[in-house]
Amino acid sequence: MNSNSLEDYGFTPDRARAFKPHQEQGLIPGRVIEEHRGFYIVVIEHGETRAELAGRYRIENKPFPAVGDWVALRPGEPMLVEAVLERSSRISRSEAGRATGEQVIGANIDTAFLVIAVDKDFNPNAVERYLTMLWESGAQPVLLLTKADAAADLDETISAAEISAVRVPVHAISSTEGTGLDALDAYLMPGQTICLLGASGAGKSTLLNKLAGREVAATQAVRERDGKGRHTTTTRQLHRLPSGALVVDTPGMRELQLWDAGGIQDAFEDIEVLAADCKFGNCTHTRNAGCAVEGVIDERRLESWRKLQKELTRNARRKDDAAQSADAKKWRQIRIDARKKRKLDGC
Ligand SMILES: Nc1nc2c(ncn2[C@@H]2O[C@H](COP(=O)(O)OP(=O)(O)OP(=O)(O)O)[C@@H](O)[C@H]2O)c(=O)[nH]1
Ligand SMILES: [Zn+2]
């Protein structure tokens, strides 16, 4: 149990207003801080509680709660989640192995810290993929180059990162040395929600512990033998920092499949701007006549854009197919029901 108020967790007057209709139904507000199989841990006024999804929740096909969500709870034993409040942002990817299921990594996130370690080779394609996901989320992306103390050539890496991170603030930090962390204060204001994202072993938990001033997350000791990290963070959790900011720590992602296409224009704004001068509106910037992009934008970055573009087109098609087959199923059922009814009515 803790004695925090919901305001400490970001329950703004706007959210309180949005909650009014639920309050009138006898429900109480809370914020999901942990997601487990079959239940959630939710912060409520002056404490924490365990909550489960209300039975009719699944039937009504409402969005499932995710860490960071504001929910309406029906008091009782157990507490039941009856609704999720409208989100100000949500970071989503496709469920592992499926392009048709959305997995919400964090909801109501103000700032997304993309954590990329620079002690080894810097991978600009990975940064571009993450940023395409983050620009779609509604959260402000910020790129953190971690393990700066162990970078071979930090200036060169920062320059490379800035090419991949258009309009994204870039900060080089070291959690072990404590350098560069002051720059993060501006994001860690009371009631602000931050999400830490990045590959396993990038240093998310080490950074979180440093910011928290204590061990709130288990960090990994990278295996000496092969230098590969094991996953140490197993569930998503929302932590409250001494600064008053809230941080969602996510397990490292082995595979990041994009969910929605909306972010690619922002992530590749430089290409978008140039593309306005391509001769043909549907220019793929691949040896097209009158292309204003090819040869101007770094070929590595352009190829990264092409790959993401292709993947998103493929996803959209799959989602369309899935929606169509769901629709077809629904109409088939409606026809069957109508036939049964006609039989009963004796027509
Ligand atoms: N040199 C150096 N090593 C660091 C730094 N930050 C983290 N590490 C090391 O990197 C390894 C991985 O760090 P974690 O914080 O566990 O990584 P993570 O991103 O939380 O990993 P998952 O929980 O698996 O997603 C650990 O051995 C840390 O000690 C840093 O700033 N400098
Ligand atoms: Zn073009």
Coordinates of N, CA, C and O in Angstrom, one line a residue, residues 144-313:
L144 N 18.0 8.4 -26.4 CA 19.0 8.4 -25.4 C 20.1 7.4 -25.9 O 19.9 6.2 -26.0
L145 N 21.3 8.0 -26.1 CA 22.4 7.1 -26.4 C 23.1 6.7 -25.1 O 23.8 7.5 -24.5
T146 N 22.9 5.5 -24.7 CA 23.4 5.0 -23.4 C 24.8 4.4 -23.6 O 25.2 4.0 -24.7
K147 N 25.4 4.2 -22.4 CA 26.8 3.6 -22.3 C 27.7 4.5 -23.1 O 28.7 4.0 -23.7
A148 N 27.5 5.8 -23.1 CA 28.4 6.8 -23.8 C 29.8 6.6 -23.3 O 30.7 6.9 -24.0
D149 N 30.0 6.2 -22.0 CA 31.3 6.0 -21.5 C 32.1 5.0 -22.2 O 33.3 5.0 -22.2
A150 N 31.4 4.0 -22.9 CA 32.1 2.9 -23.6 C 32.1 3.1 -25.1 O 32.4 2.1 -25.8
A151 N 31.7 4.3 -25.6 CA 31.6 4.5 -27.0 C 33.0 4.6 -27.6 O 33.9 5.3 -27.0
A152 N 33.2 4.1 -28.8 CA 34.5 4.2 -29.5 C 34.7 5.6 -30.0 O 35.8 6.2 -29.7
D153 N 33.7 6.2 -30.6 CA 33.8 7.5 -31.1 C 32.4 8.2 -30.9 O 31.6 8.1 -31.8
L154 N 32.3 8.8 -29.7 CA 31.0 9.3 -29.4 C 30.5 10.4 -30.3 O 29.3 10.4 -30.7
D155 N 31.3 11.3 -30.7 CA 30.9 12.4 -31.6 C 30.4 11.9 -32.9 O 29.3 12.4 -33.4
E156 N 31.1 10.9 -33.4 CA 30.7 10.4 -34.7 C 29.3 9.7 -34.6 O 28.4 9.8 -35.4
T157 N 29.1 9.0 -33.4 CA 27.9 8.3 -33.2 C 26.7 9.3 -33.1 O 25.6 9.1 -33.6
I158 N 27.0 10.3 -32.3 CA 25.9 11.4 -32.2 C 25.5 11.9 -33.5 O 24.3 12.1 -33.8
S159 N 26.5 12.2 -34.4 CA 26.2 12.8 -35.7 C 25.4 11.8 -36.5 O 24.4 12.2 -37.2
A160 N 25.7 10.5 -36.5 CA 25.0 9.5 -37.2 C 23.6 9.4 -36.6 O 22.6 9.3 -37.4
A161 N 23.4 9.5 -35.3 CA 22.1 9.4 -34.7 C 21.2 10.5 -35.1 O 20.0 10.4 -35.3
E162 N 21.8 11.7 -35.2 CA 21.0 12.9 -35.5 C 20.4 12.8 -36.9 O 19.3 13.3 -37.2
I163 N 21.1 12.1 -37.8 CA 20.6 11.9 -39.2 C 19.3 11.0 -39.1 O 18.3 11.2 -39.8
S164 N 19.3 10.0 -38.2 CA 18.2 9.1 -38.1 C 17.1 9.6 -37.3 O 16.0 9.1 -37.3
A165 N 17.4 10.6 -36.5 CA 16.4 11.1 -35.5 C 16.0 12.6 -35.8 O 16.3 13.5 -35.1
V166 N 15.3 12.7 -36.9 CA 14.9 14.0 -37.4 C 13.9 14.6 -36.4 O 12.9 14.0 -36.0
R167 N 14.1 15.8 -35.9 CA 13.3 16.5 -34.9 C 13.1 15.8 -33.6 O 12.2 16.0 -32.9
V168 N 14.1 14.9 -33.3 CA 14.0 14.2 -32.0 C 15.2 14.7 -31.2 O 16.4 14.6 -31.7
P169 N 15.0 15.1 -30.0 CA 16.2 15.5 -29.1 C 17.1 14.2 -28.9 O 16.6 13.1 -28.7
V170 N 18.4 14.4 -29.0 CA 19.3 13.3 -28.8 C 20.2 13.7 -27.6 O 20.7 14.8 -27.5
H171 N 20.3 12.7 -26.6 CA 21.2 12.9 -25.4 C 22.1 11.7 -25.3 O 21.6 10.6 -25.3
A172 N 23.4 12.0 -25.1 CA 24.3 10.9 -24.8 C 24.4 10.9 -23.3 O 24.7 11.9 -22.6
I173 N 24.3 9.7 -22.7 CA 24.3 9.5 -21.2 C 25.1 8.3 -20.8 O 25.3 7.4 -21.6
S174 N 25.5 8.3 -19.6 CA 26.1 7.1 -19.0 C 25.4 6.9 -17.6 O 25.6 7.7 -16.8
S175 N 24.7 5.8 -17.5 CA 24.1 5.5 -16.2 C 25.1 5.1 -15.2 O 24.9 5.4 -14.0
T176 N 26.1 4.4 -15.6 CA 27.1 3.9 -14.6 C 28.0 5.1 -14.1 O 28.3 5.2 -13.0
E177 N 28.3 6.0 -15.0 CA 29.2 7.2 -14.6 C 28.3 8.3 -14.1 O 28.8 9.3 -13.5
G178 N 27.0 8.3 -14.5 CA 26.2 9.4 -14.1 C 26.3 10.6 -15.0 O 25.7 11.7 -14.6
T179 N 26.9 10.5 -16.1 CA 27.1 11.7 -17.0 C 25.9 11.9 -17.9 O 25.3 10.9 -18.4
G180 N 25.6 13.2 -18.2 CA 24.5 13.5 -19.1 C 23.1 13.4 -18.6 O 22.2 13.8 -19.3
L181 N 23.0 13.0 -17.4 CA 21.6 12.7 -16.8 C 20.9 14.0 -16.5 O 19.6 14.0 -16.5
D182 N 21.6 15.1 -16.2 CA 20.9 16.3 -15.9 C 20.0 16.8 -17.0 O 18.9 17.4 -16.8
A183 N 20.4 16.4 -18.2 CA 19.5 16.8 -19.4 C 18.2 16.2 -19.4 O 17.2 16.7 -20.0
L184 N 18.0 15.1 -18.6 CA 16.7 14.4 -18.6 C 15.7 15.1 -17.6 O 14.5 14.8 -17.7
D185 N 16.2 15.9 -16.7 CA 15.3 16.5 -15.7 C 14.1 17.2 -16.3 O 13.0 17.2 -15.8
A186 N 14.4 17.8 -17.5 CA 13.3 18.6 -18.2 C 12.1 17.7 -18.5 O 11.0 18.1 -18.6
Y187 N 12.4 16.4 -18.7 CA 11.3 15.5 -19.1 C 10.7 14.8 -17.8 O 9.6 14.3 -17.9
L188 N 11.4 14.8 -16.7 CA 11.0 14.1 -15.6 C 10.3 14.9 -14.5 O 10.5 14.8 -13.4
M189 N 9.4 15.8 -15.0 CA 8.6 16.6 -14.2 C 7.5 15.8 -13.5 O 7.0 14.8 -14.0
P190 N 7.0 16.3 -12.3 CA 6.0 15.6 -11.6 C 4.8 15.4 -12.4 O 4.3 16.2 -13.2
G191 N 4.2 14.2 -12.4 CA 3.0 13.8 -13.1 C 3.2 13.5 -14.5 O 2.3 13.0 -15.2
Q192 N 4.5 13.6 -15.0 CA 4.8 13.3 -16.4 C 5.1 11.8 -16.5 O 5.7 11.2 -15.7
T193 N 4.6 11.2 -17.6 CA 4.8 9.8 -17.8 C 5.8 9.5 -18.9 O 5.6 10.0 -20.0
I194 N 6.8 8.8 -18.6 CA 7.9 8.4 -19.5 C 7.8 6.9 -19.8 O 7.5 6.2 -18.9
C195 N 8.2 6.5 -21.0 CA 8.3 5.1 -21.3 C 9.7 4.8 -21.7 O 10.3 5.6 -22.5
L196 N 10.3 3.7 -21.2 CA 11.6 3.3 -21.6 C 11.5 2.2 -22.6 O 10.9 1.2 -22.3
L197 N 12.1 2.4 -23.8 CA 12.0 1.4 -24.9 C 13.4 1.1 -25.4 O 14.2 2.0 -25.5
G198 N 13.6 -0.1 -25.9 CA 14.9 -0.4 -26.5 C 15.2 -1.9 -26.3 O 14.5 -2.6 -25.6
A199 N 16.2 -2.3 -27.0 CA 16.5 -3.7 -27.1 C 17.0 -4.2 -25.7 O 17.4 -3.4 -24.8
S200 N 16.9 -5.5 -25.5 CA 17.4 -6.1 -24.3 C 18.9 -5.8 -24.1 O 19.6 -6.0 -25.0
G201 N 19.2 -5.4 -22.9 CA 20.6 -5.1 -22.7 C 21.1 -3.7 -23.0 O 22.2 -3.3 -22.8
A202 N 20.1 -2.9 -23.5 CA 20.5 -1.5 -23.9 C 20.8 -0.6 -22.6 O 21.4 0.4 -22.8
G203 N 20.3 -1.1 -21.5 CA 20.6 -0.3 -20.3 C 19.4 0.4 -19.7 O 19.5 1.4 -18.9
K204 N 18.2 -0.1 -20.0 CA 16.9 0.6 -19.5 C 16.8 0.5 -18.0 O 16.5 1.5 -17.3
S205 N 17.0 -0.7 -17.5 CA 16.8 -0.9 -16.1 C 17.9 -0.2 -15.3 O 17.6 0.4 -14.2
T206 N 19.1 -0.2 -15.8 CA 20.2 0.5 -15.1 C 19.9 2.0 -15.0 O 20.1 2.6 -14.0
L207 N 19.3 2.6 -16.1 CA 19.0 4.0 -16.1 C 17.8 4.2 -15.1 O 17.9 5.2 -14.3
L208 N 16.8 3.3 -15.1 CA 15.7 3.5 -14.2 C 16.1 3.5 -12.8 O 15.7 4.3 -12.0
N209 N 17.0 2.6 -12.4 CA 17.5 2.5 -11.1 C 18.3 3.7 -10.7 O 18.2 4.2 -9.6
K210 N 19.0 4.2 -11.6 CA 19.8 5.5 -11.4 C 18.9 6.6 -11.1 O 19.0 7.4 -10.2
L211 N 17.8 6.7 -11.9 CA 16.9 7.8 -11.8 C 16.0 7.7 -10.5 O 15.7 8.6 -9.9
A212 N 15.8 6.4 -10.1 CA 15.0 6.1 -9.0 C 15.8 6.3 -7.7 O 15.3 6.4 -6.6
G213 N 17.1 6.2 -7.8 CA 18.0 6.3 -6.7 C 18.0 5.0 -5.8 O 18.5 5.0 -4.7
R214 N 17.4 3.9 -6.4 CA 17.4 2.6 -5.7 C 17.1 1.5 -6.7 O 16.7 1.8 -7.9
E215 N 17.2 0.3 -6.3 CA 17.0 -0.8 -7.2 C 15.5 -1.1 -7.4 O 14.9 -1.9 -6.6
V216 N 14.9 -0.5 -8.4 CA 13.5 -0.8 -8.6 C 13.3 -1.9 -9.7 O 12.3 -2.6 -9.7
A217 N 14.4 -2.0 -10.5 CA 14.3 -3.0 -11.6 C 15.6 -3.9 -11.5 O 16.6 -3.4 -11.2
A218 N 15.4 -5.2 -11.8 CA 16.5 -6.1 -11.9 C 17.3 -5.8 -13.1 O 16.7 -5.7 -14.2
T219 N 18.6 -5.6 -13.0 CA 19.4 -5.4 -14.2 C 20.1 -6.7 -14.6 O 20.1 -7.6 -13.8
Q220 N 20.6 -6.8 -15.8 CA 21.2 -8.0 -16.2 C 22.7 -7.9 -16.1 O 23.3 -6.8 -16.4
A221 N 23.4 -8.9 -15.7 CA 24.8 -9.0 -15.9 C 25.0 -9.7 -17.2 O 24.7 -10.8 -17.4
V222 N 25.5 -8.9 -18.2 CA 25.7 -9.5 -19.5 C 26.6 -10.7 -19.4 O 27.7 -10.7 -18.8
R223 N 26.2 -11.8 -20.0 CA 27.0 -13.0 -20.0 C 28.4 -12.8 -20.6 O 28.5 -12.3 -21.7
E224 N 29.4 -13.1 -19.9 CA 30.7 -12.9 -20.3 C 31.0 -13.6 -21.6 O 31.6 -13.1 -22.5
R225 N 30.5 -14.8 -21.7 CA 30.9 -15.7 -22.8 C 30.6 -15.1 -24.1 O 31.5 -15.1 -25.0
D226 N 29.4 -14.7 -24.4 CA 29.0 -14.3 -25.7 C 28.6 -12.8 -25.8 O 28.3 -12.3 -26.8
G227 N 28.6 -12.1 -24.6 CA 28.3 -10.7 -24.6 C 26.8 -10.4 -24.9 O 26.4 -9.3 -25.0
K228 N 26.0 -11.5 -25.1 CA 24.6 -11.3 -25.3 C 23.8 -11.1 -24.0 O 24.1 -11.8 -23.1
G229 N 22.8 -10.3 -24.0 CA 22.1 -10.1 -22.8 C 20.9 -11.1 -22.7 O 20.4 -11.6 -23.7
R230 N 20.6 -11.4 -21.5 CA 19.3 -12.2 -21.2 C 18.3 -11.1 -20.9 O 18.5 -10.1 -20.4
H231 N 17.0 -11.5 -21.1 CA 15.9 -10.6 -20.7 C 15.9 -10.6 -19.2 O 15.7 -11.7 -18.6
T232 N 15.9 -9.5 -18.6 CA 15.8 -9.4 -17.1 C 14.5 -8.8 -16.7 O 14.0 -9.1 -15.6
T233 N 14.0 -7.9 -17.5 CA 12.7 -7.3 -17.1 C 11.6 -8.2 -17.7 O 11.7 -8.5 -18.9
T234 N 10.7 -8.7 -16.9 CA 9.8 -9.6 -17.4 C 8.4 -9.1 -17.6 O 7.6 -9.5 -18.4
T235 N 8.0 -8.1 -16.8 CA 6.7 -7.5 -17.0 C 6.8 -6.0 -17.1 O 7.8 -5.4 -16.7
R236 N 5.8 -5.5 -17.7 CA 5.8 -4.0 -17.8 C 5.3 -3.5 -16.5 O 4.3 -4.0 -15.9
Q237 N 6.0 -2.4 -16.0 CA 5.6 -1.8 -14.7 C 5.7 -0.3 -14.8 O 6.6 0.2 -15.5
L238 N 4.9 0.4 -14.1 CA 5.0 1.8 -14.0 C 5.5 2.2 -12.6 O 5.0 1.7 -11.6
H239 N 6.6 2.9 -12.6 CA 7.3 3.3 -11.3 C 7.2 4.8 -11.1 O 7.1 5.5 -12.0
R240 N 7.1 5.2 -9.8 CA 7.1 6.6 -9.5 C 8.5 7.0 -9.0 O 9.1 6.3 -8.1
L241 N 9.1 8.0 -9.7 CA 10.5 8.4 -9.3 C 10.4 9.5 -8.2 O 9.4 10.1 -8.0
P242 N 11.5 9.7 -7.5 CA 11.6 10.8 -6.5 C 11.2 12.1 -7.1 O 10.7 13.0 -6.4
S243 N 11.5 12.3 -8.4 CA 11.2 13.6 -9.0 C 9.7 13.9 -9.2 O 9.3 15.0 -9.4
G244 N 8.9 12.8 -9.0 CA 7.5 12.9 -9.2 C 7.1 12.4 -10.6 O 5.9 12.3 -10.9
A245 N 8.1 12.1 -11.4 CA 7.7 11.5 -12.8 C 7.4 10.1 -12.7 O 7.7 9.4 -11.7
L246 N 6.7 9.6 -13.7 CA 6.3 8.2 -13.7 C 7.0 7.5 -14.9 O 7.0 8.1 -15.9
V247 N 7.5 6.3 -14.6 CA 8.3 5.7 -15.7 C 7.7 4.3 -16.0 O 7.6 3.5 -15.0
V248 N 7.4 4.0 -17.2 CA 7.1 2.6 -17.6 C 8.3 1.9 -18.2 O 8.9 2.4 -19.1
D249 N 8.7 0.8 -17.5 CA 9.8 0.1 -17.9 C 9.3 -1.1 -18.7 O 8.4 -1.8 -18.3
T250 N 9.8 -1.3 -19.9 CA 9.3 -2.4 -20.7 C 10.4 -3.5 -20.9 O 11.6 -3.1 -21.0
P251 N 10.1 -4.7 -21.0 CA 11.1 -5.7 -21.3 C 11.7 -5.5 -22.7 O 11.0 -5.0 -23.5
G252 N 12.9 -5.8 -22.8 CA 13.6 -5.6 -24.1 C 12.9 -6.3 -25.2 O 12.3 -7.4 -25.0
M253 N 12.8 -5.7 -26.4 CA 12.1 -6.3 -27.5 C 13.0 -7.0 -28.4 O 13.9 -6.4 -28.9
R254 N 12.8 -8.3 -28.7 CA 13.6 -9.0 -29.6 C 13.2 -8.6 -31.0 O 14.0 -8.5 -32.0
E255 N 11.9 -8.5 -31.2 CA 11.3 -8.3 -32.5 C 10.4 -7.1 -32.4 O 9.5 -7.0 -31.5
L256 N 10.5 -6.1 -33.3 CA 9.6 -5.0 -33.2 C 8.9 -4.9 -34.5 O 9.4 -4.4 -35.5
Q257 N 7.7 -5.4 -34.5 CA 6.8 -5.4 -35.7 C 6.0 -4.2 -35.6 O 5.3 -4.0 -34.6
L258 N 5.9 -3.4 -36.7 CA 5.2 -2.1 -36.6 C 3.7 -2.4 -36.7 O 3.3 -3.4 -37.2
W259 N 2.9 -1.6 -36.0 CA 1.5 -1.8 -36.0 C 0.8 -0.9 -37.0 O 0.0 -1.3 -37.8
D260 N 1.2 0.4 -37.0 CA 0.4 1.4 -37.8 C 1.4 2.2 -38.6 O 2.5 2.4 -38.3
A261 N 0.9 2.7 -39.7 CA 1.7 3.4 -40.7 C 1.9 4.9 -40.4 O 2.8 5.5 -41.0
G262 N 1.1 5.4 -39.5 CA 1.0 6.9 -39.3 C 2.4 7.5 -39.0 O 2.5 8.7 -39.3
G263 N 3.3 6.8 -38.4 CA 4.5 7.5 -38.0 C 5.6 7.7 -39.0 O 6.6 8.5 -38.8
I264 N 5.5 7.1 -40.2 CA 6.6 7.0 -41.1 C 6.9 8.4 -41.7 O 8.0 8.8 -41.9
Q265 N 5.8 9.2 -41.9 CA 6.0 10.6 -42.5 C 6.9 11.4 -41.5 O 7.7 12.2 -42.0
D266 N 6.6 11.3 -40.2 CA 7.3 12.1 -39.3 C 8.7 11.6 -39.1 O 9.7 12.4 -39.0
A267 N 8.9 10.3 -39.1 CA 10.2 9.7 -38.8 C 11.1 10.0 -40.0 O 12.3 10.1 -39.9
F268 N 10.5 10.1 -41.2 CA 11.3 10.4 -42.4 C 10.9 11.7 -43.0 O 10.6 11.8 -44.2
E269 N 10.8 12.7 -42.2 CA 10.3 14.0 -42.6 C 11.2 14.6 -43.8 O 10.7 15.3 -44.7
D270 N 12.5 14.4 -43.7 CA 13.4 14.9 -44.7 C 13.0 14.3 -46.1 O 13.0 15.0 -47.1
I271 N 12.7 13.0 -46.1 CA 12.3 12.4 -47.4 C 10.9 13.0 -47.9 O 10.8 13.3 -49.0
E272 N 10.0 13.1 -46.9 CA 8.7 13.7 -47.3 C 8.8 15.1 -47.9 O 8.1 15.3 -48.9
V273 N 9.6 15.9 -47.3 CA 9.8 17.3 -47.8 C 10.3 17.3 -49.2 O 9.8 17.9 -50.1
L274 N 11.4 16.5 -49.5 CA 12.0 16.4 -50.8 C 11.0 15.8 -51.8 O 10.9 16.2 -53.0
A275 N 10.3 14.8 -51.4 CA 9.4 14.0 -52.3 C 8.3 14.9 -52.9 O 7.8 14.6 -54.0
A276 N 8.0 16.1 -52.3 CA 7.1 17.0 -52.9 C 7.5 17.5 -54.2 O 6.7 17.8 -55.1
D277 N 8.8 17.4 -54.5 CA 9.3 17.8 -55.8 C 9.6 16.7 -56.8 O 10.1 16.9 -57.9
C278 N 9.2 15.5 -56.4 CA 9.3 14.3 -57.3 C 8.3 14.6 -58.5 O 7.3 15.1 -58.2
K279 N 8.7 14.1 -59.7 CA 7.9 14.4 -60.8 C 6.5 13.7 -60.7 O 5.5 14.2 -61.0
F280 N 6.6 12.4 -60.2 CA 5.3 11.7 -60.0 C 4.9 11.5 -58.6 O 5.7 11.2 -57.7
G281 N 3.6 11.7 -58.3 CA 3.1 11.6 -57.0 C 3.4 10.3 -56.3 O 3.5 10.3 -55.1
N282 N 3.4 9.2 -57.1 CA 3.6 7.9 -56.5 C 5.0 7.4 -56.6 O 5.3 6.2 -56.6
C283 N 5.9 8.4 -56.7 CA 7.4 8.0 -56.8 C 7.8 7.1 -55.7 O 7.6 7.4 -54.5
T284 N 8.5 6.1 -56.0 CA 9.0 5.2 -55.0 C 10.5 5.5 -54.7 O 11.2 4.8 -53.9
H285 N 11.0 6.5 -55.3 CA 12.4 7.0 -55.1 C 13.4 5.9 -55.4 O 14.4 5.7 -54.7
T286 N 13.0 5.1 -56.4 CA 13.9 3.9 -56.8 C 14.1 4.0 -58.3 O 13.3 3.5 -59.1
R287 N 15.1 4.8 -58.7 CA 15.4 5.0 -60.2 C 14.1 5.4 -61.0 O 13.9 5.0 -62.1
N288 N 13.3 6.3 -60.3 CA 12.2 6.8 -61.0 C 12.6 8.1 -61.7 O 13.5 8.9 -61.2
A289 N 12.0 8.4 -62.9 CA 12.3 9.6 -63.6 C 11.9 10.8 -62.8 O 10.8 10.8 -62.2
G290 N 12.7 11.8 -62.7 CA 12.3 13.1 -62.1 C 12.3 12.9 -60.5 O 11.6 13.7 -59.9
C291 N 13.0 12.0 -60.0 CA 12.9 11.8 -58.5 C 13.8 12.9 -57.8 O 14.9 13.1 -58.2
A292 N 13.2 13.5 -56.8 CA 14.0 14.6 -56.1 C 14.6 14.1 -54.8 O 15.3 14.8 -54.1
V293 N 14.4 12.8 -54.6 CA 14.9 12.2 -53.3 C 16.2 11.4 -53.5 O 17.2 11.6 -52.8
E294 N 16.2 10.5 -54.5 CA 17.3 9.6 -54.7 C 18.6 10.4 -55.0 O 18.5 11.4 -55.8
G295 N 19.7 10.1 -54.4 CA 20.9 10.8 -54.6 C 21.1 12.0 -53.7 O 22.2 12.5 -53.5
V296 N 20.0 12.4 -53.1 CA 20.1 13.5 -52.1 C 20.1 13.0 -50.7 O 21.0 13.3 -49.9
I297 N 19.2 12.1 -50.4 CA 19.1 11.4 -49.1 C 20.1 10.2 -49.2 O 20.2 9.5 -50.2
D298 N 20.8 10.1 -48.1 CA 21.7 9.0 -47.9 C 21.1 7.7 -48.3 O 20.0 7.3 -47.8
E299 N 21.8 6.9 -49.1 CA 21.2 5.6 -49.7 C 20.8 4.6 -48.6 O 19.8 4.0 -48.7
R300 N 21.6 4.6 -47.5 CA 21.3 3.7 -46.4 C 19.9 4.0 -45.8 O 19.1 3.2 -45.6
R301 N 19.7 5.3 -45.6 CA 18.5 5.8 -44.9 C 17.3 5.6 -45.9 O 16.2 5.2 -45.5
L302 N 17.5 5.8 -47.2 CA 16.5 5.7 -48.1 C 16.0 4.2 -48.2 O 14.8 3.9 -48.3
E303 N 17.0 3.3 -48.2 CA 16.7 1.9 -48.2 C 15.9 1.5 -46.9 O 15.0 0.6 -47.0
S304 N 16.3 2.0 -45.8 CA 15.6 1.8 -44.6 C 14.1 2.2 -44.7 O 13.2 1.5 -44.3
W305 N 13.9 3.4 -45.3 CA 12.6 3.9 -45.5 C 11.8 2.9 -46.4 O 10.6 2.6 -46.2
R306 N 12.4 2.5 -47.5 CA 11.7 1.6 -48.5 C 11.3 0.3 -47.8 O 10.2 -0.2 -48.0
K307 N 12.2 -0.2 -46.9 CA 11.8 -1.5 -46.2 C 10.7 -1.3 -45.3 O 9.7 -2.1 -45.3
L308 N 10.7 -0.2 -44.5 CA 9.6 0.1 -43.6 C 8.3 0.3 -44.4 O 7.2 -0.2 -44.0
Q309 N 8.4 1.0 -45.4 CA 7.2 1.3 -46.3 C 6.6 0.0 -46.8 O 5.4 -0.2 -46.7
K310 N 7.4 -0.9 -47.2 CA 7.0 -2.2 -47.8 C 6.3 -3.0 -46.7 O 5.2 -3.5 -46.9
E311 N 6.9 -3.0 -45.5 CA 6.4 -3.7 -44.4 C 5.0 -3.2 -44.0 O 4.1 -3.9 -43.7
L312 N 4.9 -1.9 -44.0 CA 3.6 -1.3 -43.5 C 2.5 -1.5 -44.5 O 1.4 -1.7 -44.2
T313 N 2.9 -1.5 -45.8 CA 1.9 -1.8 -46.9 C 1.4 -3.2 -46.7 O 0.2 -3.5 -46.8

